RNA sequence: GCGGGAGUAACUCAGUUGGUAGAGUGCCAGCCUUCCAAGCUGGGAGUCGCGAGUUCGAAUCUCGUCUCCCGCUCCA
C-alpha cells in the first residue's frame, strides 16, 4: 500500500490536499494522471449504465439541497448518533451500541494492564470522587448509572454526556452570518437571566441551535436523494416507463468518525449511483440482475475476478431504508472491503418524500393489472434497486490491482514497477519517443503525436533522458504502448511499437500503430 | 477518537555525548548518446513537520500541536 501511495505522488496521480500547509486530513487532490484515471473510470461507468442502454437516463443535481430532503430521507436522524466519551479510558463510542448494564448493578472496569488500572484508580478518585478497589488490571466497586449502559471498551459507568455527532456537513445558505444572530440571542439571554444555571445553559443551547439551523443547508451525504426528489420530473419530461433508472455521478460528503486507507474512506468522496425503479414485487429479480451486472462491470474495467466477491449484508447491518443489500467487495492490501453496495431500498425513499413534501411520487402503468382491483391500469409507488459505487474507491482498487512490482530487479537497478491498466482507463494511451534528440527524430515524433491526438487518442510526446528511462516512466503510469522514432522512421515511415506488459517490440508503419492502439481501446 | 510507530532536499535515507546541514536518486541547463532507469560538466534546492521550553548553543533533550502509517468502531 505504501508503494502505491508513493507511486501516486511521484507520478502525479494523487496528492494530499494543501500539502504545503501541512496537509488536510482526509482530503486528496487528483494530479494530471489521477484525474485522467478517475475520469476514465467514471466515463466507463456512464457508458455502461447510461449510453449503452435505453432504460437509464442521467442526472446532475446540485450538491446542496433543501434541508427537508434530509429530514424526509432519515439522514438528519440516523446520521446524528449519540456519542459518549468514557472518563476512565477515554474511549468514544455510540451510546445505542454500548453494552447494556442494569442500573445499580456492579460495573467491573477492566484496563489493558496493571499500570493503566492504577492510574485509572487515582483518576476516578480524584476527578469523580469515587474510591474503587483494584485487583490486577480490574477495578471493582463501581455501579452502573441509570443510563443503562457502560463503556464499550473498559466497562466503566463514568461517562460524559451524550453528544449528537452529525455526520452531514452543515453550512449556512444566505448572506446573513448566523453567528451574528447567535450573538444577539446570547445578549438578550444575558439581559433576561444574568446568572449561570443549568436552565440558562439549556435555553442558550436551544437558541444557538435555532440561530444556526434556521439557514442551515447540508452538503449531500449521498447523490441518491436527488434522484428520488427528481423522480416525477424525469418520468414526465422523458416519458420514462418503469422499469427504468436514473444515474448520477458526483461528490458527496460525510463527517466520518474515522478516515483511513488513503483515498478509500475520506470525508469528500465521489460516487457513481443509479436508482432503478421497478414495480412492487419485482425487486428481488432486479437485485439478482444488478448483482451480476455490476460484478461483470468491475471485472471489465480490469479487476481480477479472484479479488472480487459479493457479500450479503447481515440483517443487523442493513441501513434504515433497506430490506436487502449486497456488497461488491475488493481484496485491498488491508483485506476485503466495500467497493459498491447494491441495495434494495424498497419504496422507502419515494414514500418518505411523498410524506415529506406532500407531493405524489408514484407511477401509473396503463397496461398493468392492479393486483387489488383486478382491473387494467395500476398506480403504484415503485420499488428501488440501487447499485451505488464509490468512484474514488474504484480508482484505488484499480490502482491496487494494476500495480505490479513482482519482476525481479537486476543488480544495481531500481525495481521495475508496472501499472497494468486496461487501455481504456489508462491515463495516457500512447507515448511517442524519439530514440535520440537529433536527426529530425523529435520533429517526426511530434508529427505522430499530433496525428494520434487528432484521432482522439490521449498521447504524449517525451524526449527527456535516455530511452530506457522513458519506457520505465511510462510503465509506471500504465501507458500501454510506446512508439519509438528512430533513423529508419524518416526513410520508410515505420516506428517500433512496444507493448507495456511484454516489453516486446515490433516495427510497423505509423498508420498500423494507430490501428493497434484503436483496436486495443475497442477491446477495453 | 484511543493505543503503537514515524516526520531531516521532490524521493529514499545518514546525521556521534547537544557545537554552523550530508549522501544517493530525481529535477534544471549544456554536452554526449541508436532501444529498456548506471555517460560528462555545471546548477538550484532544507522554516530539520509546526509552536513553545531547557541551554551560551537544539535536527538531537522536555512539553504541546499537526500530519501520515499499523491495530479497534461505520459507510460508497
Coordinates of C-alpha atoms (C1' of nucleotides) in Angstrom, one line a residue:
Chain A
X1 CA 0.0 0.0 0.0
X2 CA 2.8 2.3 0.9
X3 CA 4.3 1.7 -2.5
X4 CA 1.1 2.6 -4.2
X5 CA 0.7 5.8 -2.2
X6 CA 4.3 6.7 -3.1
X7 CA 3.8 6.0 -6.8
X8 CA 0.6 8.1 -6.8
X9 CA 2.6 11.1 -5.5
X10 CA 5.7 10.5 -7.6
X11 CA 3.9 10.2 -10.9
X12 CA 1.1 12.7 -10.3
X13 CA -1.9 10.5 -9.5
X14 CA -2.9 11.7 -6.1
X15 CA -1.5 14.4 -3.8
X16 CA -2.5 15.2 -0.3
X17 CA -4.7 18.3 -0.1
X18 CA -3.0 21.5 0.9
X19 CA 0.3 19.7 1.3
X20 CA 2.4 22.8 1.6
X21 CA 0.3 23.9 4.6
X22 CA 0.9 20.6 6.3
X23 CA -1.9 18.7 4.6
X24 CA -5.6 18.5 5.4
X25 CA -6.8 15.2 6.9
X26 CA -8.8 13.0 4.5
X27 CA -8.7 15.3 1.5
X28 CA -6.8 14.5 -1.6
X29 CA -6.1 16.2 -4.9
X30 CA -6.0 14.3 -8.2
X31 CA -3.0 15.2 -10.3
X32 CA -2.6 15.0 -14.1
X33 CA -2.6 11.2 -14.2
X34 CA -5.1 10.8 -11.4
X35 CA -7.7 13.0 -13.0
X36 CA -7.4 11.0 -16.2
X37 CA -7.7 7.7 -14.5
X38 CA -10.7 8.7 -12.3
X39 CA -12.5 10.3 -15.3
X40 CA -11.9 7.3 -17.4
X41 CA -13.4 5.0 -14.7
X42 CA -16.4 7.3 -14.3
X43 CA -16.7 7.5 -18.1
X44 CA -16.7 3.7 -18.4
X45 CA -19.4 3.6 -15.7
X46 CA -21.5 6.1 -17.5
X47 CA -21.1 4.3 -20.8
X48 CA -22.2 1.0 -19.3
X49 CA -25.0 2.4 -17.2
X50 CA -26.4 5.2 -19.5
X51 CA -25.0 5.3 -23.0
X52 CA -25.2 1.6 -23.8
X53 CA -28.8 1.1 -22.8
X54 CA -32.2 2.8 -23.2
X55 CA -33.7 2.3 -19.8
X56 CA -31.4 4.5 -17.8
X57 CA -31.0 8.3 -18.0
X58 CA -28.6 10.7 -16.4
X59 CA -28.9 13.5 -13.8
X60 CA -26.5 16.0 -12.4
X61 CA -28.1 17.6 -9.3
X62 CA -26.8 20.3 -7.1
X63 CA -24.8 19.2 -4.0
X64 CA -26.8 21.4 -1.7
X65 CA -30.5 20.6 -1.4
X66 CA -33.5 21.7 0.6
X67 CA -32.8 20.7 4.2
X68 CA -36.2 19.0 4.3
X69 CA -34.9 16.4 1.8
X70 CA -32.5 15.1 4.5
X71 CA -35.2 15.2 7.2
X72 CA -37.5 13.2 5.0
X73 CA -34.8 10.7 3.9
X74 CA -33.9 10.0 7.5
X75 CA -30.4 11.2 7.2
X76 CA -30.8 14.0 9.7
X77 CA -31.9 11.5 12.3
X78 CA -29.7 8.5 11.6
X79 CA -26.6 10.5 10.9
X80 CA -26.8 12.2 14.2
X81 CA -25.8 9.3 16.5
X82 CA -25.4 9.9 20.2
X83 CA -21.7 9.7 21.1
X84 CA -20.3 9.3 24.6
X85 CA -16.7 9.6 25.9
X86 CA -15.5 7.4 28.7
X87 CA -14.0 9.3 31.6
X88 CA -11.8 6.4 32.6
X89 CA -10.2 5.1 29.4
X90 CA -11.1 7.9 27.0
X91 CA -12.9 5.7 24.6
X92 CA -15.6 7.4 22.4
X93 CA -18.5 5.2 21.5
X94 CA -22.1 5.1 20.3
X95 CA -24.5 5.1 23.3
X96 CA -27.0 3.0 21.4
X97 CA -24.4 0.3 20.7
X98 CA -22.8 0.2 24.1
X99 CA -23.0 -2.8 26.4
X100 CA -26.3 -2.8 28.5
X101 CA -26.0 -2.8 32.3
X102 CA -28.8 -2.9 34.8
X103 CA -28.8 0.4 36.7
X104 CA -27.3 -0.1 40.1
X105 CA -25.6 -3.3 39.2
X106 CA -21.8 -3.6 39.7
X107 CA -19.8 -2.4 36.8
X108 CA -16.4 -4.0 36.6
X109 CA -13.8 -1.9 34.9
X110 CA -11.0 -3.7 33.0
X111 CA -8.0 -1.9 31.7
X112 CA -5.3 -3.2 29.4
X113 CA -2.7 -3.6 32.1
X114 CA -2.0 -3.1 35.8
X115 CA -0.2 0.2 35.3
X116 CA -3.2 1.7 33.5
X117 CA -5.5 0.3 36.1
X118 CA -3.5 2.0 38.9
X119 CA -3.6 5.3 37.1
X120 CA -7.3 4.9 36.4
X121 CA -7.9 4.2 40.1
X122 CA -6.3 7.5 41.0
X123 CA -8.1 9.4 38.3
X124 CA -11.5 8.1 39.3
X125 CA -10.8 9.0 43.0
X126 CA -9.5 12.5 42.0
X127 CA -11.9 13.6 39.3
X128 CA -15.1 11.7 40.2
X129 CA -14.5 11.2 43.9
X130 CA -15.3 7.5 44.0
X131 CA -12.9 5.1 45.7
X132 CA -12.6 1.8 43.9
X133 CA -10.7 -1.4 44.7
X134 CA -8.0 -2.7 42.3
X135 CA -7.4 -6.3 41.6
X136 CA -4.7 -6.6 38.9
X137 CA -6.0 -4.8 35.9
X138 CA -9.6 -4.7 37.0
X139 CA -11.3 -2.1 39.2
X140 CA -14.3 -3.1 41.4
X141 CA -16.8 -1.1 43.3
X142 CA -18.4 1.0 40.6
X143 CA -22.1 0.8 39.9
X144 CA -24.0 1.3 36.6
X145 CA -25.8 4.5 36.4
X146 CA -29.5 4.8 35.4
X147 CA -28.5 5.3 31.8
X148 CA -28.4 1.6 31.5
X149 CA -25.1 1.1 29.7
X150 CA -21.4 1.2 30.3
X151 CA -18.2 2.0 28.3
X152 CA -17.8 -0.4 25.4
X153 CA -14.1 -0.6 25.9
X154 CA -13.4 -0.8 29.7
X155 CA -16.9 -1.2 31.2
X156 CA -16.8 1.9 33.2
X157 CA -20.0 3.7 34.1
X158 CA -18.2 7.1 34.4
X159 CA -19.2 8.7 31.1
X160 CA -19.6 12.1 29.6
X161 CA -23.0 13.5 28.4
X162 CA -24.3 12.0 25.2
X163 CA -23.5 14.3 22.4
X164 CA -25.0 14.5 18.9
X165 CA -22.5 13.9 16.2
X166 CA -23.8 15.0 12.9
X167 CA -22.4 13.1 10.0
X168 CA -23.5 15.6 7.5
X169 CA -21.5 18.7 6.7
X170 CA -23.6 21.7 7.7
X171 CA -23.2 25.2 6.3
X172 CA -25.4 28.2 6.0
X173 CA -27.2 29.5 2.9
X174 CA -27.6 33.2 2.6
X175 CA -25.5 36.3 3.2
X176 CA -26.5 36.8 6.8
X177 CA -23.9 35.4 9.2
X178 CA -25.6 33.1 11.7
X179 CA -23.0 34.0 14.3
X180 CA -24.4 37.5 14.3
X181 CA -27.9 36.2 15.1
X182 CA -26.4 33.9 17.7
X183 CA -24.7 36.8 19.4
X184 CA -27.9 38.7 19.5
X185 CA -29.7 35.8 21.1
X186 CA -26.9 35.5 23.7
X187 CA -27.0 39.2 24.6
X188 CA -30.8 39.0 25.0
X189 CA -30.5 36.0 27.2
X190 CA -27.9 37.6 29.4
X191 CA -30.2 40.5 30.0
X192 CA -33.1 38.2 30.8
X193 CA -31.2 35.9 33.2
X194 CA -27.7 37.1 34.1
X195 CA -27.0 34.2 36.4
X196 CA -25.4 31.0 35.1
X197 CA -27.6 28.0 35.7
X198 CA -28.4 24.6 34.1
X199 CA -31.6 26.1 32.9
X200 CA -29.9 29.1 31.2
X201 CA -27.4 26.7 29.6
X202 CA -30.3 24.6 28.2
X203 CA -32.0 27.7 26.9
X204 CA -28.8 29.0 25.4
X205 CA -28.3 25.7 23.6
X206 CA -31.8 25.9 22.1
X207 CA -31.4 29.5 21.0
X208 CA -28.0 28.9 19.4
X209 CA -29.1 25.8 17.6
X210 CA -32.1 27.7 16.2
X211 CA -29.9 30.6 15.1
X212 CA -27.6 28.2 13.2
X213 CA -30.2 25.8 11.8
X214 CA -32.6 28.3 10.5
X215 CA -30.5 29.0 7.5
X216 CA -28.7 25.6 7.6
X217 CA -28.2 23.6 4.5
X218 CA -26.2 20.4 4.2
X219 CA -23.7 19.0 1.7
X220 CA -25.3 15.8 0.4
X221 CA -24.0 12.7 2.1
X222 CA -25.1 10.7 -1.0
X223 CA -26.2 11.6 -4.5
X224 CA -29.2 9.2 -4.3
X225 CA -31.8 11.6 -2.8
X226 CA -31.6 14.0 -5.8
X227 CA -32.8 11.1 -8.0
X228 CA -35.8 10.4 -5.8
X229 CA -36.7 14.0 -5.5
X230 CA -36.5 14.4 -9.3
X231 CA -38.4 11.2 -9.9
X232 CA -41.6 12.9 -11.2
X233 CA -39.6 15.5 -13.3
X234 CA -37.8 12.7 -15.1
X235 CA -40.8 10.5 -15.6
X236 CA -42.8 13.3 -17.1
X237 CA -40.1 15.1 -19.1
X238 CA -38.6 12.0 -20.6
X239 CA -41.7 9.7 -20.8
X240 CA -39.8 7.0 -18.9
X241 CA -41.7 3.8 -18.2
X242 CA -41.0 1.5 -15.3
X243 CA -38.7 -0.3 -15.1
X244 CA -36.1 2.5 -15.6
X245 CA -33.2 4.0 -13.9
X246 CA -31.6 7.4 -13.1
X247 CA -27.9 7.6 -12.9
X248 CA -25.6 10.2 -11.4
X249 CA -22.0 10.6 -10.5
X250 CA -20.6 13.3 -8.2
X251 CA -19.1 14.3 -5.0
X252 CA -20.7 13.5 -1.6
X253 CA -19.6 14.5 1.9
X254 CA -19.6 12.7 5.2
X255 CA -18.1 13.5 8.6
X256 CA -16.6 10.1 9.0
X257 CA -15.7 9.1 12.6
X258 CA -12.5 7.7 11.3
X259 CA -10.9 8.2 7.9
X260 CA -8.4 5.6 6.7
X261 CA -6.6 3.8 3.9
X262 CA -5.5 6.7 1.7
X263 CA -8.4 7.7 -0.6
X264 CA -10.5 4.7 0.5
X265 CA -12.5 6.5 3.2
X266 CA -12.5 10.2 3.1
X267 CA -14.9 12.9 4.1
X268 CA -15.2 14.1 0.5
X269 CA -15.7 11.3 -2.0
X270 CA -17.1 10.6 -5.4
X271 CA -20.0 8.3 -6.1
X272 CA -21.5 6.6 -9.1
X273 CA -25.0 5.8 -8.1
X274 CA -28.0 4.5 -10.0
X275 CA -31.6 4.2 -8.8
X276 CA -33.5 1.6 -10.7
X277 CA -37.3 1.9 -10.3
X278 CA -39.3 -1.3 -10.6
X279 CA -42.9 -2.4 -10.0
X280 CA -43.5 -3.7 -6.4
X281 CA -42.7 -7.3 -6.2
X282 CA -40.0 -7.2 -8.9
X283 CA -37.3 -6.1 -6.5
X284 CA -35.7 -9.5 -6.0
X285 CA -35.5 -10.2 -9.7
X286 CA -33.7 -6.9 -10.4
X287 CA -31.4 -7.3 -7.4
X288 CA -30.2 -10.5 -9.0
X289 CA -29.8 -8.8 -12.3
X290 CA -27.8 -5.8 -10.9
X291 CA -25.6 -8.0 -8.7
X292 CA -24.3 -9.9 -11.7
X293 CA -24.2 -6.9 -13.9
X294 CA -22.1 -4.8 -11.5
X295 CA -19.6 -7.5 -10.8
X296 CA -19.3 -8.0 -14.5
X297 CA -18.5 -4.3 -14.9
X298 CA -15.8 -4.3 -12.2
X299 CA -14.2 -7.2 -14.0
X300 CA -14.5 -5.4 -17.3
X301 CA -12.5 -2.4 -16.1
X302 CA -9.7 -4.7 -15.1
X303 CA -10.2 -6.0 -11.6
X304 CA -9.1 -9.6 -11.3
X305 CA -12.0 -12.0 -10.5
X306 CA -10.2 -13.6 -7.6
X307 CA -10.0 -10.1 -5.9
X308 CA -13.7 -9.6 -6.2
X309 CA -16.6 -11.1 -4.3
X310 CA -20.3 -10.4 -3.4
X311 CA -21.2 -10.4 0.2
X312 CA -24.7 -10.4 1.6
X313 CA -25.4 -8.0 4.4
X314 CA -26.4 -9.5 7.7
X315 CA -29.9 -8.3 8.8
X316 CA -28.4 -6.2 11.6
X317 CA -26.1 -4.3 9.3
X318 CA -28.8 -3.2 6.9
X319 CA -29.4 0.6 6.6
X320 CA -32.7 2.0 7.8
X321 CA -34.0 2.2 4.2
X322 CA -33.1 -1.3 3.0
X323 CA -34.5 -4.7 3.2
X324 CA -31.6 -6.4 1.5
X325 CA -28.1 -5.5 0.5
X326 CA -25.1 -7.0 -1.2
X327 CA -21.6 -5.5 -1.2
X328 CA -19.3 -5.9 -4.1
X329 CA -16.0 -6.3 -2.2
X330 CA -12.4 -6.0 -3.4
X331 CA -9.4 -7.6 -1.8
X332 CA -7.5 -4.5 -0.9
X333 CA -4.0 -4.8 0.6
X334 CA -5.6 -4.5 4.1
X335 CA -8.3 -7.0 3.4
X336 CA -11.7 -7.3 1.8
X337 CA -13.5 -4.0 1.7
X338 CA -16.5 -2.5 0.0
X339 CA -16.5 -1.0 -3.5
X340 CA -20.2 -0.9 -4.1
X341 CA -23.4 -1.5 -2.3
X342 CA -26.3 -3.0 -4.2
X343 CA -29.3 -2.3 -2.0
X344 CA -33.0 -3.0 -2.2
X345 CA -34.4 0.3 -0.9
X346 CA -38.0 -0.8 -1.4
X347 CA -40.4 2.1 -1.7
X348 CA -38.9 3.7 1.4
X349 CA -37.5 6.8 -0.3
X350 CA -40.3 7.7 -2.6
X351 CA -42.8 7.2 0.2
X352 CA -40.7 9.2 2.6
X353 CA -40.5 12.1 0.1
X354 CA -44.2 11.9 -0.6
X355 CA -44.8 12.3 3.1
X356 CA -42.2 15.0 3.5
X357 CA -43.2 17.1 0.5
X358 CA -46.9 16.3 0.3
X359 CA -46.4 15.7 -3.5
X360 CA -47.5 12.5 -5.0
X361 CA -44.5 10.4 -6.2
X362 CA -45.9 7.4 -8.0
X363 CA -46.2 5.8 -11.4
X364 CA -49.2 4.9 -13.4
X365 CA -48.9 1.9 -15.7
X366 CA -52.0 1.8 -18.0
X367 CA -51.2 -1.7 -19.2
X368 CA -50.6 -3.4 -15.9
X369 CA -53.3 -5.0 -13.9
X370 CA -53.9 -3.6 -10.4
X371 CA -53.5 -6.6 -8.1
X372 CA -56.1 -5.2 -5.7
X373 CA -58.9 -4.3 -8.1
X374 CA -58.0 -6.8 -10.8
X375 CA -58.6 -4.1 -13.4
X376 CA -56.3 -2.8 -16.0
X377 CA -54.4 0.3 -15.1
X378 CA -52.3 0.4 -11.9
X379 CA -50.9 3.3 -9.9
X380 CA -48.1 2.4 -7.6
X381 CA -45.0 3.7 -5.8
X382 CA -42.1 2.0 -7.5
X383 CA -39.5 0.0 -5.5
X384 CA -35.9 0.8 -6.0
X385 CA -32.8 -1.3 -6.5
X386 CA -29.7 0.8 -6.1
X387 CA -26.2 -0.1 -7.2
X388 CA -24.1 2.6 -5.5
X389 CA -20.5 2.5 -6.3
X390 CA -17.5 4.5 -5.0
X391 CA -15.6 6.1 -7.8
X392 CA -12.8 7.1 -5.5
X393 CA -12.7 3.6 -4.1
X394 CA -12.9 2.2 -7.6
X395 CA -9.8 4.1 -8.6
X396 CA -7.9 2.8 -5.6
X397 CA -8.9 -0.7 -6.4
X398 CA -7.9 -0.3 -10.0
X399 CA -4.5 1.0 -8.9
X400 CA -4.0 -1.8 -6.4
X401 CA -5.0 -4.4 -9.0
X402 CA -2.8 -3.0 -11.7
X403 CA 0.2 -2.4 -9.6
X404 CA 3.0 -4.9 -10.3
X405 CA 6.5 -4.8 -8.8
X406 CA 7.0 -8.5 -8.9
X407 CA 9.6 -8.5 -11.6
X408 CA 13.0 -9.4 -10.0
X409 CA 15.2 -6.3 -10.2
X410 CA 18.6 -6.6 -11.9
X411 CA 21.7 -5.9 -9.9
X412 CA 22.2 -2.3 -9.2
X413 CA 19.0 -1.2 -10.9
X414 CA 15.8 0.2 -9.4
X415 CA 12.8 -2.1 -9.1
X416 CA 10.7 -2.1 -12.2
X417 CA 7.1 -1.0 -11.5
X418 CA 4.3 -1.5 -14.0
X419 CA 0.7 -0.4 -13.8
X420 CA -1.1 -3.0 -15.8
X421 CA -4.1 -0.8 -16.6
X422 CA -6.6 -1.6 -19.2
X423 CA -6.0 0.7 -22.2
X424 CA -9.4 2.4 -21.8
X425 CA -8.7 3.6 -18.3
X426 CA -5.0 4.3 -18.7
X427 CA -4.3 8.0 -18.4
X428 CA -2.1 8.0 -21.5
X429 CA -2.8 5.6 -24.3
X430 CA 0.3 6.0 -26.3
X431 CA 3.7 7.7 -25.8
X432 CA 5.8 8.8 -28.7
X433 CA 9.5 8.7 -28.0
X434 CA 12.4 9.8 -30.3
X435 CA 15.2 7.4 -29.8
X436 CA 17.6 10.3 -29.6
X437 CA 17.0 14.0 -29.6
X438 CA 18.5 14.8 -33.1
X439 CA 18.5 13.9 -36.8
X440 CA 14.9 15.1 -37.2
X441 CA 13.5 12.5 -34.8
X442 CA 11.9 15.0 -32.4
X443 CA 10.1 16.6 -35.4
X444 CA 8.9 13.3 -36.7
X445 CA 7.8 12.3 -33.2
X446 CA 5.7 15.4 -32.7
X447 CA 4.0 14.9 -36.0
X448 CA 3.0 11.4 -34.9
X449 CA 1.6 12.7 -31.6
X450 CA -0.5 15.3 -33.5
X451 CA -1.9 12.5 -35.6
X452 CA -2.8 10.5 -32.6
X453 CA -4.3 13.5 -30.8
X454 CA -6.3 14.3 -33.9
X455 CA -7.7 10.8 -33.8
X456 CA -8.9 11.4 -30.2
X457 CA -6.3 9.4 -28.5
X458 CA -4.7 10.9 -25.4
X459 CA -1.0 10.6 -26.3
X460 CA 2.2 12.2 -25.1
X461 CA 5.5 13.2 -26.6
X462 CA 8.5 12.6 -24.4
X463 CA 12.1 13.3 -25.3
X464 CA 13.7 13.7 -21.8
X465 CA 16.6 11.5 -20.8
X466 CA 17.5 8.1 -22.2
X467 CA 15.0 5.9 -23.9
X468 CA 15.1 3.3 -21.1
X469 CA 14.1 5.8 -18.5
X470 CA 11.2 7.0 -20.6
X471 CA 10.0 3.4 -21.0
X472 CA 10.2 2.9 -17.3
X473 CA 8.4 6.1 -16.6
X474 CA 5.5 5.2 -18.9
X475 CA 5.3 1.7 -17.4
X476 CA 4.8 3.3 -14.0
X477 CA 1.8 5.4 -15.2
X478 CA 0.4 2.4 -17.2
X479 CA 0.8 3.7 -20.7
X480 CA 0.0 0.6 -22.8
X481 CA 2.0 1.5 -25.9
X482 CA 5.2 3.3 -26.6
X483 CA 6.1 4.3 -30.2
X484 CA 9.8 4.9 -30.8
X485 CA 11.0 7.0 -33.7
X486 CA 14.4 6.1 -35.0
X487 CA 16.7 6.6 -38.0
X488 CA 14.6 4.3 -40.2
X489 CA 11.4 6.3 -39.5
X490 CA 12.2 9.1 -41.9
X491 CA 13.2 6.6 -44.6
X492 CA 10.2 4.3 -44.6
X493 CA 7.7 5.8 -42.1
X494 CA 7.9 3.0 -39.7
X495 CA 8.2 3.1 -35.9
X496 CA 8.7 0.4 -33.3
X497 CA 5.7 -0.2 -31.1
X498 CA 6.4 -1.5 -27.6
X499 CA 3.9 -3.4 -25.5
X500 CA 3.9 -2.4 -21.9
X501 CA 3.2 -5.8 -20.5
X502 CA 5.5 -7.9 -22.5
X503 CA 8.1 -5.3 -23.4
X504 CA 8.0 -6.8 -26.9
X505 CA 8.7 -4.5 -29.8
X506 CA 7.6 -4.7 -33.4
X507 CA 8.4 -2.5 -36.4
X508 CA 5.3 -1.3 -38.2
X509 CA 4.1 1.8 -40.2
X510 CA 2.7 4.6 -38.1
X511 CA -0.7 4.1 -39.6
X512 CA -0.7 0.4 -38.4
X513 CA 0.4 1.6 -34.9
X514 CA -2.6 3.8 -34.8
X515 CA -4.8 0.9 -35.7
X516 CA -3.2 -1.2 -33.0
X517 CA -4.0 1.4 -30.3
X518 CA -7.5 2.0 -31.6
X519 CA -8.2 -1.8 -31.6
X520 CA -6.8 -2.1 -28.1
X521 CA -9.2 0.7 -26.9
X522 CA -12.1 -1.0 -28.7
X523 CA -11.4 -4.2 -26.8
X524 CA -11.1 -2.5 -23.5
Chain B
rG1 C1' -11.4 9.4 19.0
rC2 C1' -7.9 5.7 21.8
rG3 C1' -3.3 2.6 21.8
rG4 C1' 1.6 1.6 18.9
rG5 C1' 5.3 3.7 15.1
rA6 C1' 7.0 7.8 12.2
rG7 C1' 8.0 13.0 10.3
rU8 C1' 15.6 15.9 8.0
rA9 C1' 16.1 18.4 0.0
rA10 C1' 11.0 16.4 -4.8
rC11 C1' 12.1 10.8 -3.3
rU12 C1' 15.0 7.1 -0.1
rC13 C1' 17.6 7.9 4.0
rA14 C1' 22.6 9.3 7.1
rG15 C1' 23.5 12.8 11.0
rU16 C1' 28.4 10.9 17.0
rU17 C1' 27.9 12.5 24.4
rG18 C1' 23.6 19.0 22.2
rG19 C1' 28.5 22.7 18.7
rU20 C1' 27.4 26.4 11.6
rA21 C1' 23.1 20.5 7.5
rG22 C1' 25.0 15.4 4.4
rA23 C1' 24.7 11.3 0.5
rG24 C1' 22.3 8.7 -3.5
rU25 C1' 18.4 9.2 -6.8
rG26 C1' 15.4 12.8 -9.2
rC27 C1' 15.0 17.9 -11.1
rC28 C1' 17.1 22.2 -14.3
rA29 C1' 20.9 24.0 -18.2
rG30 C1' 24.5 22.4 -21.6
rC31 C1' 27.4 18.4 -24.0
rC32 C1' 27.2 13.3 -25.4
rU33 C1' 24.1 9.4 -26.8
rU34 C1' 20.6 4.4 -32.0
rC35 C1' 16.3 0.6 -27.6
rC36 C1' 14.8 -0.7 -21.7
rA37 C1' 16.1 3.9 -15.4
rA38 C1' 24.2 3.4 -14.4
rG39 C1' 27.8 8.9 -19.6
rC40 C1' 30.2 14.1 -18.7
rU41 C1' 30.1 19.2 -16.7
rG42 C1' 27.6 22.8 -14.1
rG43 C1' 23.2 24.4 -11.2
rG44 C1' 19.1 25.4 -7.8
rA45 C1' 17.1 23.3 -3.9
rG46 C1' 16.1 22.0 3.6
rU47 C1' 11.3 27.1 8.1
rC48 C1' 15.4 19.6 10.3
rG49 C1' 6.5 18.9 10.4
rC50 C1' 4.8 23.3 13.4
rG51 C1' 5.0 26.1 18.3
rA52 C1' 6.9 26.8 22.9
rG53 C1' 10.5 25.4 26.8
rU54 C1' 15.6 24.0 28.9
rU55 C1' 20.6 25.8 27.2
rC56 C1' 25.9 30.2 25.8
rG57 C1' 24.1 26.9 21.8
rA58 C1' 18.7 22.2 19.9
rA59 C1' 17.7 18.1 13.9
rU60 C1' 19.4 16.0 18.8
rC61 C1' 16.6 16.9 25.5
rU62 C1' 11.1 18.2 27.5
rC63 C1' 6.0 19.6 26.6
rG64 C1' 2.2 20.9 23.3
rU65 C1' 0.3 20.6 18.4
rC66 C1' -0.4 18.9 13.2
rU67 C1' 0.1 15.1 9.6
rC68 C1' 1.0 10.1 7.9
rC69 C1' 1.3 4.6 8.7
rC70 C1' -0.4 0.0 11.7
rG71 C1' -4.5 -2.1 15.0
rC72 C1' -10.3 -1.0 17.4
rU73 C1' -15.8 1.4 15.7
rC74 C1' -19.1 2.9 10.4
rC75 C1' -20.0 3.7 5.1
rA76 C1' -19.8 4.3 -1.0

